[in-house]
């Protein structure tokens, strides 16, 4: 198996710079979680990765080869907006898609049977897609991405609209494909799920990668920025004006504080003792959600309403 490499891709629509010199690599056998706010450039990146769009600059490589039509045919792609034929039955649709990827009729049918059973939609084989629930349509969409046994998986919001059972089924399939050596790139707004599944996480903001690494690496790089603080004070207004505080959120009697760049806990402590009696100060291991707020949303201090 070969890595999927996104190398310096840029894309502009009119006056909007959707991607700005974006680079990352998904090694074989790795689940790579691609996260960012709406409009950050995730979908554009994935469309370029599978050849649906062309970049203005940069390239996508699969191993040492620039991805073209022949290479993209070995990719499994699941778009955020369903790309299914609504009036075609599930079985006919999956067999047809298998045939489009060069499979024989017999192999396509065997793959359809296997994946509809694996994804628990075998009872819906003879139903049209538009007769299914949104969750089952999502399962069919995944089956469509997998039917030709792809060497790379690129999935845009694959967990959207799924119930917990379907999330478990989807997670198991993605883990299995990674264990077979397939590079798996997927986006999701369900950060707890990304945190649980992924070997590596990339955070994108305004078309640029702002963080890329394992969860442990991301934690380690930002750990000193997160402080739990308890101060006996009349209110928390002191934190709003404190130069060492990037954001603050109250949890019970304590404040969860993100330190501003260039500041440390000593700067915070000096400000806190002016506001009241400091009862507790400690560092906190940030969750992926906290890292997302800090690196992607870049939210200002808003006290308790954050």
PDB file of C-alpha atoms in Angstrom:
ATOM      1  CA  UNK A   1       0.000   0.000   0.000  1.00  0.00           C
ATOM      2  CA  UNK A   2       1.075   3.588  -0.701  1.00  0.00           C
ATOM      3  CA  UNK A   3       0.523   6.885   1.137  1.00  0.00           C
ATOM      4  CA  UNK A   4      -1.868   9.599   0.016  1.00  0.00           C
ATOM      5  CA  UNK A   5       0.025  12.898  -0.149  1.00  0.00           C
ATOM      6  CA  UNK A   6      -1.552  16.333  -0.406  1.00  0.00           C
ATOM      7  CA  UNK A   7       1.286  18.640  -1.419  1.00  0.00           C
ATOM      8  CA  UNK A   8       0.867  22.413  -1.351  1.00  0.00           C
ATOM      9  CA  UNK A   9      -2.563  22.580  -2.934  1.00  0.00           C
ATOM     10  CA  UNK A  10      -4.296  25.931  -3.385  1.00  0.00           C
ATOM     11  CA  UNK A  11      -7.717  26.764  -4.791  1.00  0.00           C
ATOM     12  CA  UNK A  12      -9.423  30.095  -5.380  1.00  0.00           C
ATOM     13  CA  UNK A  13     -13.052  30.791  -6.283  1.00  0.00           C
ATOM     14  CA  UNK A  14     -13.321  34.384  -7.475  1.00  0.00           C
ATOM     15  CA  UNK A  15     -12.034  36.498  -4.582  1.00  0.00           C
ATOM     16  CA  UNK A  16     -12.271  33.628  -2.093  1.00  0.00           C
ATOM     17  CA  UNK A  17      -9.118  31.680  -1.264  1.00  0.00           C
ATOM     18  CA  UNK A  18     -10.567  28.276  -0.361  1.00  0.00           C
ATOM     19  CA  UNK A  19      -7.201  26.512   0.066  1.00  0.00           C
ATOM     20  CA  UNK A  20      -3.847  28.120   0.705  1.00  0.00           C
ATOM     21  CA  UNK A  21      -0.763  25.899   0.254  1.00  0.00           C
ATOM     22  CA  UNK A  22      -2.289  22.981   2.155  1.00  0.00           C
ATOM     23  CA  UNK A  23      -0.131  19.897   2.757  1.00  0.00           C
ATOM     24  CA  UNK A  24      -0.452  16.662   4.699  1.00  0.00           C
ATOM     25  CA  UNK A  25       0.123  12.924   4.277  1.00  0.00           C
ATOM     26  CA  UNK A  26      -2.050   9.930   5.126  1.00  0.00           C
ATOM     27  CA  UNK A  27       0.237   6.874   5.454  1.00  0.00           C
ATOM     28  CA  UNK A  28      -0.965   3.355   4.635  1.00  0.00           C
ATOM     29  CA  UNK A  29      -3.020   1.865   7.443  1.00  0.00           C
ATOM     30  CA  UNK A  30      -3.784   5.204   9.084  1.00  0.00           C
ATOM     31  CA  UNK A  31      -7.111   6.801   9.962  1.00  0.00           C
ATOM     32  CA  UNK A  32      -6.647  10.546   9.421  1.00  0.00           C
ATOM     33  CA  UNK A  33      -9.316  12.830  10.885  1.00  0.00           C
ATOM     34  CA  UNK A  34      -9.759  16.091   8.974  1.00  0.00           C
ATOM     35  CA  UNK A  35     -11.549  18.710  11.073  1.00  0.00           C
ATOM     36  CA  UNK A  36     -12.442  22.369  10.736  1.00  0.00           C
ATOM     37  CA  UNK A  37     -15.346  24.774  10.764  1.00  0.00           C
ATOM     38  CA  UNK A  38     -17.847  24.933   7.910  1.00  0.00           C
ATOM     39  CA  UNK A  39     -16.193  26.577   4.929  1.00  0.00           C
ATOM     40  CA  UNK A  40     -12.658  25.838   6.135  1.00  0.00           C
ATOM     41  CA  UNK A  41     -11.764  23.942   2.947  1.00  0.00           C
ATOM     42  CA  UNK A  42     -12.270  20.282   3.902  1.00  0.00           C
ATOM     43  CA  UNK A  43     -14.673  19.371   1.086  1.00  0.00           C
ATOM     44  CA  UNK A  44     -12.612  21.215  -1.523  1.00  0.00           C
ATOM     45  CA  UNK A  45      -9.525  19.312  -0.371  1.00  0.00           C
ATOM     46  CA  UNK A  46     -11.301  15.968  -0.659  1.00  0.00           C
ATOM     47  CA  UNK A  47     -12.697  16.747  -4.091  1.00  0.00           C
ATOM     48  CA  UNK A  48      -9.214  17.620  -5.287  1.00  0.00           C
ATOM     49  CA  UNK A  49      -7.815  14.454  -3.672  1.00  0.00           C
ATOM     50  CA  UNK A  50     -10.121  12.227  -5.738  1.00  0.00           C
ATOM     51  CA  UNK A  51      -9.854  14.218  -8.966  1.00  0.00           C
ATOM     52  CA  UNK A  52     -13.304  15.823  -8.951  1.00  0.00           C
ATOM     53  CA  UNK A  53     -11.655  19.260  -8.833  1.00  0.00           C
ATOM     54  CA  UNK A  54      -8.261  20.434 -10.090  1.00  0.00           C
ATOM     55  CA  UNK A  55      -6.069  22.563  -7.805  1.00  0.00           C
ATOM     56  CA  UNK A  56      -4.754  25.942  -8.929  1.00  0.00           C
ATOM     57  CA  UNK A  57      -1.374  24.946  -7.509  1.00  0.00           C
ATOM     58  CA  UNK A  58       0.168  21.903  -5.865  1.00  0.00           C
ATOM     59  CA  UNK A  59      -0.572  18.263  -6.485  1.00  0.00           C
ATOM     60  CA  UNK A  60      -1.976  15.071  -5.019  1.00  0.00           C
ATOM     61  CA  UNK A  61       0.221  11.993  -5.071  1.00  0.00           C
ATOM     62  CA  UNK A  62      -0.449   8.359  -4.389  1.00  0.00           C
ATOM     63  CA  UNK A  63       2.954   7.033  -3.565  1.00  0.00           C
ATOM     64  CA  UNK A  64       5.323   8.562  -6.109  1.00  0.00           C
ATOM     65  CA  UNK A  65       2.658   9.073  -8.777  1.00  0.00           C
ATOM     66  CA  UNK A  66       0.561  12.199  -9.335  1.00  0.00           C
ATOM     67  CA  UNK A  67      -3.082  11.203  -9.040  1.00  0.00           C
ATOM     68  CA  UNK A  68      -4.820  11.113 -12.403  1.00  0.00           C
ATOM     69  CA  UNK A  69      -7.894   9.338 -13.704  1.00  0.00           C
ATOM     70  CA  UNK A  70      -6.306   5.881 -13.534  1.00  0.00           C
ATOM     71  CA  UNK A  71      -5.132   6.319  -9.942  1.00  0.00           C
ATOM     72  CA  UNK A  72      -8.383   7.942  -8.778  1.00  0.00           C
ATOM     73  CA  UNK A  73     -10.275   4.875 -10.034  1.00  0.00           C
ATOM     74  CA  UNK A  74      -8.659   2.959  -7.154  1.00  0.00           C
ATOM     75  CA  UNK A  75     -10.018   5.439  -4.601  1.00  0.00           C
ATOM     76  CA  UNK A  76     -13.260   5.069  -2.692  1.00  0.00           C
ATOM     77  CA  UNK A  77     -15.007   8.434  -2.319  1.00  0.00           C
ATOM     78  CA  UNK A  78     -18.004   9.265  -0.183  1.00  0.00           C
ATOM     79  CA  UNK A  79     -19.226  12.851  -0.775  1.00  0.00           C
ATOM     80  CA  UNK A  80     -20.981  14.829   1.928  1.00  0.00           C
ATOM     81  CA  UNK A  81     -23.970  15.355  -0.372  1.00  0.00           C
ATOM     82  CA  UNK A  82     -25.145  11.909  -1.413  1.00  0.00           C
ATOM     83  CA  UNK A  83     -24.148  10.962  -4.944  1.00  0.00           C
ATOM     84  CA  UNK A  84     -26.646   8.128  -5.346  1.00  0.00           C
ATOM     85  CA  UNK A  85     -29.336   7.523  -7.958  1.00  0.00           C
ATOM     86  CA  UNK A  86     -32.529   7.942  -5.930  1.00  0.00           C
ATOM     87  CA  UNK A  87     -34.805   5.856  -8.195  1.00  0.00           C
ATOM     88  CA  UNK A  88     -32.431   2.931  -8.634  1.00  0.00           C
ATOM     89  CA  UNK A  89     -32.567  -0.018  -6.238  1.00  0.00           C
ATOM     90  CA  UNK A  90     -29.708  -0.493  -3.806  1.00  0.00           C
ATOM     91  CA  UNK A  91     -28.612  -3.775  -5.440  1.00  0.00           C
ATOM     92  CA  UNK A  92     -28.672  -2.499  -9.017  1.00  0.00           C
ATOM     93  CA  UNK A  93     -26.876   0.676  -8.000  1.00  0.00           C
ATOM     94  CA  UNK A  94     -23.984  -1.062  -6.255  1.00  0.00           C
ATOM     95  CA  UNK A  95     -23.574  -3.582  -9.087  1.00  0.00           C
ATOM     96  CA  UNK A  96     -23.582  -0.744 -11.612  1.00  0.00           C
ATOM     97  CA  UNK A  97     -20.934   1.197  -9.675  1.00  0.00           C
ATOM     98  CA  UNK A  98     -18.787  -1.918  -9.401  1.00  0.00           C
ATOM     99  CA  UNK A  99     -19.000  -2.387 -13.163  1.00  0.00           C
ATOM    100  CA  UNK A 100     -17.990   1.265 -13.686  1.00  0.00           C
ATOM    101  CA  UNK A 101     -14.808   0.488 -11.750  1.00  0.00           C
ATOM    102  CA  UNK A 102     -13.994  -2.390 -14.106  1.00  0.00           C
ATOM    103  CA  UNK A 103     -15.347  -5.300 -12.091  1.00  0.00           C
ATOM    104  CA  UNK A 104     -17.015  -8.229 -13.783  1.00  0.00           C
ATOM    105  CA  UNK A 105     -20.762  -8.663 -13.377  1.00  0.00           C
ATOM    106  CA  UNK A 106     -20.219 -11.627 -11.073  1.00  0.00           C
ATOM    107  CA  UNK A 107     -17.646  -9.844  -8.917  1.00  0.00           C
ATOM    108  CA  UNK A 108     -19.864  -6.764  -8.691  1.00  0.00           C
ATOM    109  CA  UNK A 109     -22.805  -8.831  -7.526  1.00  0.00           C
ATOM    110  CA  UNK A 110     -20.681 -10.677  -4.972  1.00  0.00           C
ATOM    111  CA  UNK A 111     -19.350  -7.378  -3.611  1.00  0.00           C
ATOM    112  CA  UNK A 112     -22.883  -5.968  -3.421  1.00  0.00           C
ATOM    113  CA  UNK A 113     -24.062  -8.983  -1.421  1.00  0.00           C
ATOM    114  CA  UNK A 114     -21.050  -8.795   0.887  1.00  0.00           C
ATOM    115  CA  UNK A 115     -21.253  -5.087   1.670  1.00  0.00           C
ATOM    116  CA  UNK A 116     -25.014  -4.855   2.044  1.00  0.00           C
ATOM    117  CA  UNK A 117     -24.820  -7.682   4.564  1.00  0.00           C
ATOM    118  CA  UNK A 118     -21.807  -6.193   6.335  1.00  0.00           C
ATOM    119  CA  UNK A 119     -23.509  -2.802   6.640  1.00  0.00           C
ATOM    120  CA  UNK A 120     -26.869  -4.326   7.650  1.00  0.00           C
ATOM    121  CA  UNK A 121     -28.823  -3.116   4.630  1.00  0.00           C
ATOM    122  CA  UNK A 122     -29.300  -6.519   2.974  1.00  0.00           C
ATOM    123  CA  UNK A 123     -33.043  -6.316   3.660  1.00  0.00           C
ATOM    124  CA  UNK A 124     -33.154  -3.122   1.556  1.00  0.00           C
ATOM    125  CA  UNK A 125     -31.439  -4.469  -1.576  1.00  0.00           C
ATOM    126  CA  UNK A 126     -34.582  -4.300  -3.707  1.00  0.00           C
ATOM    127  CA  UNK A 127     -35.712  -0.897  -2.462  1.00  0.00           C
ATOM    128  CA  UNK A 128     -34.972   2.363  -4.230  1.00  0.00           C
ATOM    129  CA  UNK A 129     -32.586   4.672  -2.411  1.00  0.00           C
ATOM    130  CA  UNK A 130     -35.189   7.416  -1.953  1.00  0.00           C
ATOM    131  CA  UNK A 131     -37.381   4.949  -0.036  1.00  0.00           C
ATOM    132  CA  UNK A 132     -34.747   4.537   2.675  1.00  0.00           C
ATOM    133  CA  UNK A 133     -34.137   6.541   5.838  1.00  0.00           C
ATOM    134  CA  UNK A 134     -31.284   9.040   5.761  1.00  0.00           C
ATOM    135  CA  UNK A 135     -29.192   6.758   7.946  1.00  0.00           C
ATOM    136  CA  UNK A 136     -29.643   3.803   5.605  1.00  0.00           C
ATOM    137  CA  UNK A 137     -28.894   6.014   2.610  1.00  0.00           C
ATOM    138  CA  UNK A 138     -25.628   6.846   4.355  1.00  0.00           C
ATOM    139  CA  UNK A 139     -24.876   3.122   4.689  1.00  0.00           C
ATOM    140  CA  UNK A 140     -25.553   2.643   0.974  1.00  0.00           C
ATOM    141  CA  UNK A 141     -23.245   5.560   0.213  1.00  0.00           C
ATOM    142  CA  UNK A 142     -20.457   3.868   2.181  1.00  0.00           C
ATOM    143  CA  UNK A 143     -21.124   0.576   0.375  1.00  0.00           C
ATOM    144  CA  UNK A 144     -20.799   2.489  -2.917  1.00  0.00           C
ATOM    145  CA  UNK A 145     -17.382   3.759  -1.827  1.00  0.00           C
ATOM    146  CA  UNK A 146     -16.264   0.239  -0.849  1.00  0.00           C
ATOM    147  CA  UNK A 147     -17.800  -1.970  -3.527  1.00  0.00           C
ATOM    148  CA  UNK A 148     -14.682  -2.009  -5.761  1.00  0.00           C
ATOM    149  CA  UNK A 149     -12.305  -2.771  -2.847  1.00  0.00           C
ATOM    150  CA  UNK A 150     -10.452   0.570  -3.044  1.00  0.00           C
ATOM    151  CA  UNK A 151      -6.824   1.158  -2.102  1.00  0.00           C
ATOM    152  CA  UNK A 152      -7.570   4.615  -0.635  1.00  0.00           C
ATOM    153  CA  UNK A 153     -10.684   5.869   1.182  1.00  0.00           C
ATOM    154  CA  UNK A 154     -11.738   9.543   1.189  1.00  0.00           C
ATOM    155  CA  UNK A 155     -14.934  10.119   3.151  1.00  0.00           C
ATOM    156  CA  UNK A 156     -16.628  13.492   3.656  1.00  0.00           C
ATOM    157  CA  UNK A 157     -18.726  13.494   6.851  1.00  0.00           C
ATOM    158  CA  UNK A 158     -19.429   9.723   6.760  1.00  0.00           C
ATOM    159  CA  UNK A 159     -21.000   9.719  10.248  1.00  0.00           C
ATOM    160  CA  UNK A 160     -23.517  12.484   9.551  1.00  0.00           C
ATOM    161  CA  UNK A 161     -27.076  11.498  10.483  1.00  0.00           C
ATOM    162  CA  UNK A 162     -26.176   8.042  11.815  1.00  0.00           C
ATOM    163  CA  UNK A 163     -27.629   6.482  14.950  1.00  0.00           C
ATOM    164  CA  UNK A 164     -25.212   4.974  17.533  1.00  0.00           C
ATOM    165  CA  UNK A 165     -25.501   1.467  16.071  1.00  0.00           C
ATOM    166  CA  UNK A 166     -24.693   2.717  12.588  1.00  0.00           C
ATOM    167  CA  UNK A 167     -21.786   4.749  13.976  1.00  0.00           C
ATOM    168  CA  UNK A 168     -20.382   1.558  15.494  1.00  0.00           C
ATOM    169  CA  UNK A 169     -20.788  -0.309  12.185  1.00  0.00           C
ATOM    170  CA  UNK A 170     -19.136   2.498  10.234  1.00  0.00           C
ATOM    171  CA  UNK A 171     -16.288   2.765  12.761  1.00  0.00           C
ATOM    172  CA  UNK A 172     -15.603  -0.969  12.572  1.00  0.00           C
ATOM    173  CA  UNK A 173     -15.451  -0.895   8.773  1.00  0.00           C
ATOM    174  CA  UNK A 174     -13.015   2.037   8.747  1.00  0.00           C
ATOM    175  CA  UNK A 175     -10.781   0.384  11.338  1.00  0.00           C
ATOM    176  CA  UNK A 176     -10.802  -2.849   9.333  1.00  0.00           C
ATOM    177  CA  UNK A 177      -9.832  -1.069   6.127  1.00  0.00           C
ATOM    178  CA  UNK A 178      -6.998   0.720   7.910  1.00  0.00           C
ATOM    179  CA  UNK A 179      -5.777  -2.588   9.346  1.00  0.00           C
ATOM    180  CA  UNK A 180      -5.608  -3.864   5.745  1.00  0.00           C
ATOM    181  CA  UNK A 181      -3.184  -1.039   4.958  1.00  0.00           C
ATOM    182  CA  UNK A 182      -5.611   1.393   3.312  1.00  0.00           C
ATOM    183  CA  UNK A 183      -5.016   5.134   3.953  1.00  0.00           C
ATOM    184  CA  UNK A 184      -8.340   6.461   5.289  1.00  0.00           C
ATOM    185  CA  UNK A 185      -9.061  10.200   5.194  1.00  0.00           C
ATOM    186  CA  UNK A 186     -12.357  11.382   6.654  1.00  0.00           C
ATOM    187  CA  UNK A 187     -13.881  14.607   7.908  1.00  0.00           C
ATOM    188  CA  UNK A 188     -16.296  14.918  10.805  1.00  0.00           C
ATOM    189  CA  UNK A 189     -17.742  17.471  13.194  1.00  0.00           C
ATOM    190  CA  UNK A 190     -18.124  14.723  15.817  1.00  0.00           C
ATOM    191  CA  UNK A 191     -14.882  15.454  17.618  1.00  0.00           C
ATOM    192  CA  UNK A 192     -15.268  12.801  20.304  1.00  0.00           C
ATOM    193  CA  UNK A 193     -15.533  10.219  17.536  1.00  0.00           C
ATOM    194  CA  UNK A 194     -12.459  11.599  15.767  1.00  0.00           C
ATOM    195  CA  UNK A 195     -10.586  11.527  19.071  1.00  0.00           C
ATOM    196  CA  UNK A 196     -11.523   7.879  19.584  1.00  0.00           C
ATOM    197  CA  UNK A 197     -10.864   6.611  16.053  1.00  0.00           C
ATOM    198  CA  UNK A 198      -7.995   8.472  14.498  1.00  0.00           C
ATOM    199  CA  UNK A 199      -4.278   7.829  14.481  1.00  0.00           C
ATOM    200  CA  UNK A 200      -3.615  11.380  13.318  1.00  0.00           C
ATOM    201  CA  UNK A 201      -5.674  14.571  13.146  1.00  0.00           C
ATOM    202  CA  UNK A 202      -5.373  17.594  10.886  1.00  0.00           C
ATOM    203  CA  UNK A 203      -7.075  20.878  11.793  1.00  0.00           C
ATOM    204  CA  UNK A 204      -7.761  23.337   9.011  1.00  0.00           C
ATOM    205  CA  UNK A 205      -8.784  26.990   9.262  1.00  0.00           C
ATOM    206  CA  UNK A 206      -9.425  29.279   6.291  1.00  0.00           C
ATOM    207  CA  UNK A 207      -7.799  26.824   3.916  1.00  0.00           C
ATOM    208  CA  UNK A 208      -4.613  26.405   5.945  1.00  0.00           C
ATOM    209  CA  UNK A 209      -3.475  23.566   8.164  1.00  0.00           C
ATOM    210  CA  UNK A 210      -3.106  24.937  11.704  1.00  0.00           C
ATOM    211  CA  UNK A 211      -2.307  21.631  13.459  1.00  0.00           C
ATOM    212  CA  UNK A 212      -1.350  18.163  12.326  1.00  0.00           C
ATOM    213  CA  UNK A 213      -0.291  15.236  14.455  1.00  0.00           C
ATOM    214  CA  UNK A 214      -1.328  12.401  16.708  1.00  0.00           C
ATOM    215  CA  UNK A 215      -3.699  13.300  19.519  1.00  0.00           C
ATOM    216  CA  UNK A 216      -0.815  12.930  21.957  1.00  0.00           C
ATOM    217  CA  UNK A 217       1.345  15.280  19.878  1.00  0.00           C
ATOM    218  CA  UNK A 218      -1.438  17.858  19.700  1.00  0.00           C
ATOM    219  CA  UNK A 219      -1.983  17.610  23.448  1.00  0.00           C
ATOM    220  CA  UNK A 220       1.720  17.927  24.165  1.00  0.00           C
ATOM    221  CA  UNK A 221       2.164  20.926  21.903  1.00  0.00           C
ATOM    222  CA  UNK A 222      -0.619  22.863  23.622  1.00  0.00           C
ATOM    223  CA  UNK A 223      -0.777  21.367  27.129  1.00  0.00           C
ATOM    224  CA  UNK A 224       0.863  24.324  28.873  1.00  0.00           C
ATOM    225  CA  UNK A 225      -1.771  26.658  27.407  1.00  0.00           C
ATOM    226  CA  UNK A 226      -4.650  25.163  29.411  1.00  0.00           C
ATOM    227  CA  UNK A 227      -5.096  26.062  33.051  1.00  0.00           C
ATOM    228  CA  UNK A 228      -7.758  25.328  35.668  1.00  0.00           C
ATOM    229  CA  UNK A 229      -8.030  28.264  38.046  1.00  0.00           C
ATOM    230  CA  UNK A 230     -10.151  28.985  41.115  1.00  0.00           C
ATOM    231  CA  UNK A 231     -10.178  32.540  42.448  1.00  0.00           C
ATOM    232  CA  UNK A 232     -12.414  33.893  45.200  1.00  0.00           C
ATOM    233  CA  UNK A 233     -13.559  37.061  43.460  1.00  0.00           C
ATOM    234  CA  UNK A 234     -16.803  39.002  43.070  1.00  0.00           C
ATOM    235  CA  UNK A 235     -16.922  38.282  39.341  1.00  0.00           C
ATOM    236  CA  UNK A 236     -14.738  37.114  36.483  1.00  0.00           C
ATOM    237  CA  UNK A 237     -14.413  40.476  34.743  1.00  0.00           C
ATOM    238  CA  UNK A 238     -10.708  40.520  35.572  1.00  0.00           C
ATOM    239  CA  UNK A 239     -10.234  37.612  33.153  1.00  0.00           C
ATOM    240  CA  UNK A 240     -11.836  39.557  30.290  1.00  0.00           C
ATOM    241  CA  UNK A 241      -9.194  42.269  30.470  1.00  0.00           C
ATOM    242  CA  UNK A 242      -6.263  40.040  31.387  1.00  0.00           C
ATOM    243  CA  UNK A 243      -3.611  40.046  28.592  1.00  0.00           C
ATOM    244  CA  UNK A 244      -2.524  36.521  29.496  1.00  0.00           C
ATOM    245  CA  UNK A 245      -6.020  35.061  28.927  1.00  0.00           C
ATOM    246  CA  UNK A 246      -7.091  34.071  25.410  1.00  0.00           C
ATOM    247  CA  UNK A 247     -10.403  32.551  26.512  1.00  0.00           C
ATOM    248  CA  UNK A 248     -12.135  31.590  29.730  1.00  0.00           C
ATOM    249  CA  UNK A 249     -15.074  29.372  30.518  1.00  0.00           C
ATOM    250  CA  UNK A 250     -16.603  28.773  33.934  1.00  0.00           C
ATOM    251  CA  UNK A 251     -17.212  25.259  35.224  1.00  0.00           C
ATOM    252  CA  UNK A 252     -18.625  25.326  38.735  1.00  0.00           C
ATOM    253  CA  UNK A 253     -16.281  27.245  41.025  1.00  0.00           C
ATOM    254  CA  UNK A 254     -13.385  27.097  38.584  1.00  0.00           C
ATOM    255  CA  UNK A 255     -12.390  28.771  35.342  1.00  0.00           C
ATOM    256  CA  UNK A 256     -11.038  26.805  32.395  1.00  0.00           C
ATOM    257  CA  UNK A 257      -8.538  29.206  30.861  1.00  0.00           C
ATOM    258  CA  UNK A 258      -6.618  29.135  27.604  1.00  0.00           C
ATOM    259  CA  UNK A 259      -3.436  31.157  27.957  1.00  0.00           C
ATOM    260  CA  UNK A 260      -2.647  33.698  25.280  1.00  0.00           C
ATOM    261  CA  UNK A 261       0.410  33.028  23.141  1.00  0.00           C
ATOM    262  CA  UNK A 262       3.574  34.337  24.772  1.00  0.00           C
ATOM    263  CA  UNK A 263       2.171  34.099  28.294  1.00  0.00           C
ATOM    264  CA  UNK A 264       2.522  31.485  31.010  1.00  0.00           C
ATOM    265  CA  UNK A 265       0.849  30.567  34.293  1.00  0.00           C
ATOM    266  CA  UNK A 266       3.016  33.038  36.210  1.00  0.00           C
ATOM    267  CA  UNK A 267       1.570  35.915  34.180  1.00  0.00           C
ATOM    268  CA  UNK A 268      -1.902  34.582  34.903  1.00  0.00           C
ATOM    269  CA  UNK A 269      -1.180  34.144  38.601  1.00  0.00           C
ATOM    270  CA  UNK A 270       0.027  37.733  38.979  1.00  0.00           C
ATOM    271  CA  UNK A 271      -3.251  38.984  37.509  1.00  0.00           C
ATOM    272  CA  UNK A 272      -5.370  36.542  39.522  1.00  0.00           C
ATOM    273  CA  UNK A 273      -3.972  37.549  42.927  1.00  0.00           C
ATOM    274  CA  UNK A 274      -4.972  41.120  42.154  1.00  0.00           C
ATOM    275  CA  UNK A 275      -8.548  39.948  41.574  1.00  0.00           C
ATOM    276  CA  UNK A 276      -8.972  37.801  44.673  1.00  0.00           C
ATOM    277  CA  UNK A 277      -7.658  34.868  46.654  1.00  0.00           C
ATOM    278  CA  UNK A 278      -6.248  32.091  44.463  1.00  0.00           C
ATOM    279  CA  UNK A 279      -7.335  28.696  45.787  1.00  0.00           C
ATOM    280  CA  UNK A 280      -6.353  26.428  42.910  1.00  0.00           C
ATOM    281  CA  UNK A 281      -4.174  26.497  39.791  1.00  0.00           C
ATOM    282  CA  UNK A 282      -3.249  23.491  37.680  1.00  0.00           C
ATOM    283  CA  UNK A 283      -2.631  22.518  34.082  1.00  0.00           C
ATOM    284  CA  UNK A 284      -5.300  20.499  32.281  1.00  0.00           C
ATOM    285  CA  UNK A 285      -4.898  18.026  29.434  1.00  0.00           C
ATOM    286  CA  UNK A 286      -7.041  19.588  26.691  1.00  0.00           C
ATOM    287  CA  UNK A 287      -9.770  17.642  24.928  1.00  0.00           C
ATOM    288  CA  UNK A 288      -9.949  17.686  21.148  1.00  0.00           C
ATOM    289  CA  UNK A 289     -12.938  20.024  21.484  1.00  0.00           C
ATOM    290  CA  UNK A 290     -10.819  22.497  23.484  1.00  0.00           C
ATOM    291  CA  UNK A 291      -8.040  22.273  20.904  1.00  0.00           C
ATOM    292  CA  UNK A 292     -10.609  22.852  18.162  1.00  0.00           C
ATOM    293  CA  UNK A 293     -11.918  25.981  19.895  1.00  0.00           C
ATOM    294  CA  UNK A 294      -8.416  27.275  20.376  1.00  0.00           C
ATOM    295  CA  UNK A 295      -6.874  26.479  17.008  1.00  0.00           C
ATOM    296  CA  UNK A 296      -9.803  26.434  14.592  1.00  0.00           C
ATOM    297  CA  UNK A 297     -12.475  28.703  15.971  1.00  0.00           C
ATOM    298  CA  UNK A 298      -9.960  31.107  17.547  1.00  0.00           C
ATOM    299  CA  UNK A 299     -12.704  32.361  19.847  1.00  0.00           C
ATOM    300  CA  UNK A 300     -12.179  35.476  21.984  1.00  0.00           C
ATOM    301  CA  UNK A 301     -12.734  35.670  25.733  1.00  0.00           C
ATOM    302  CA  UNK A 302     -16.455  35.745  26.472  1.00  0.00           C
ATOM    303  CA  UNK A 303     -16.533  34.556  30.047  1.00  0.00           C
ATOM    304  CA  UNK A 304     -19.389  32.293  31.037  1.00  0.00           C
ATOM    305  CA  UNK A 305     -21.264  32.420  27.724  1.00  0.00           C
ATOM    306  CA  UNK A 306     -18.706  30.363  25.830  1.00  0.00           C
TER     307      UNK A 306
END
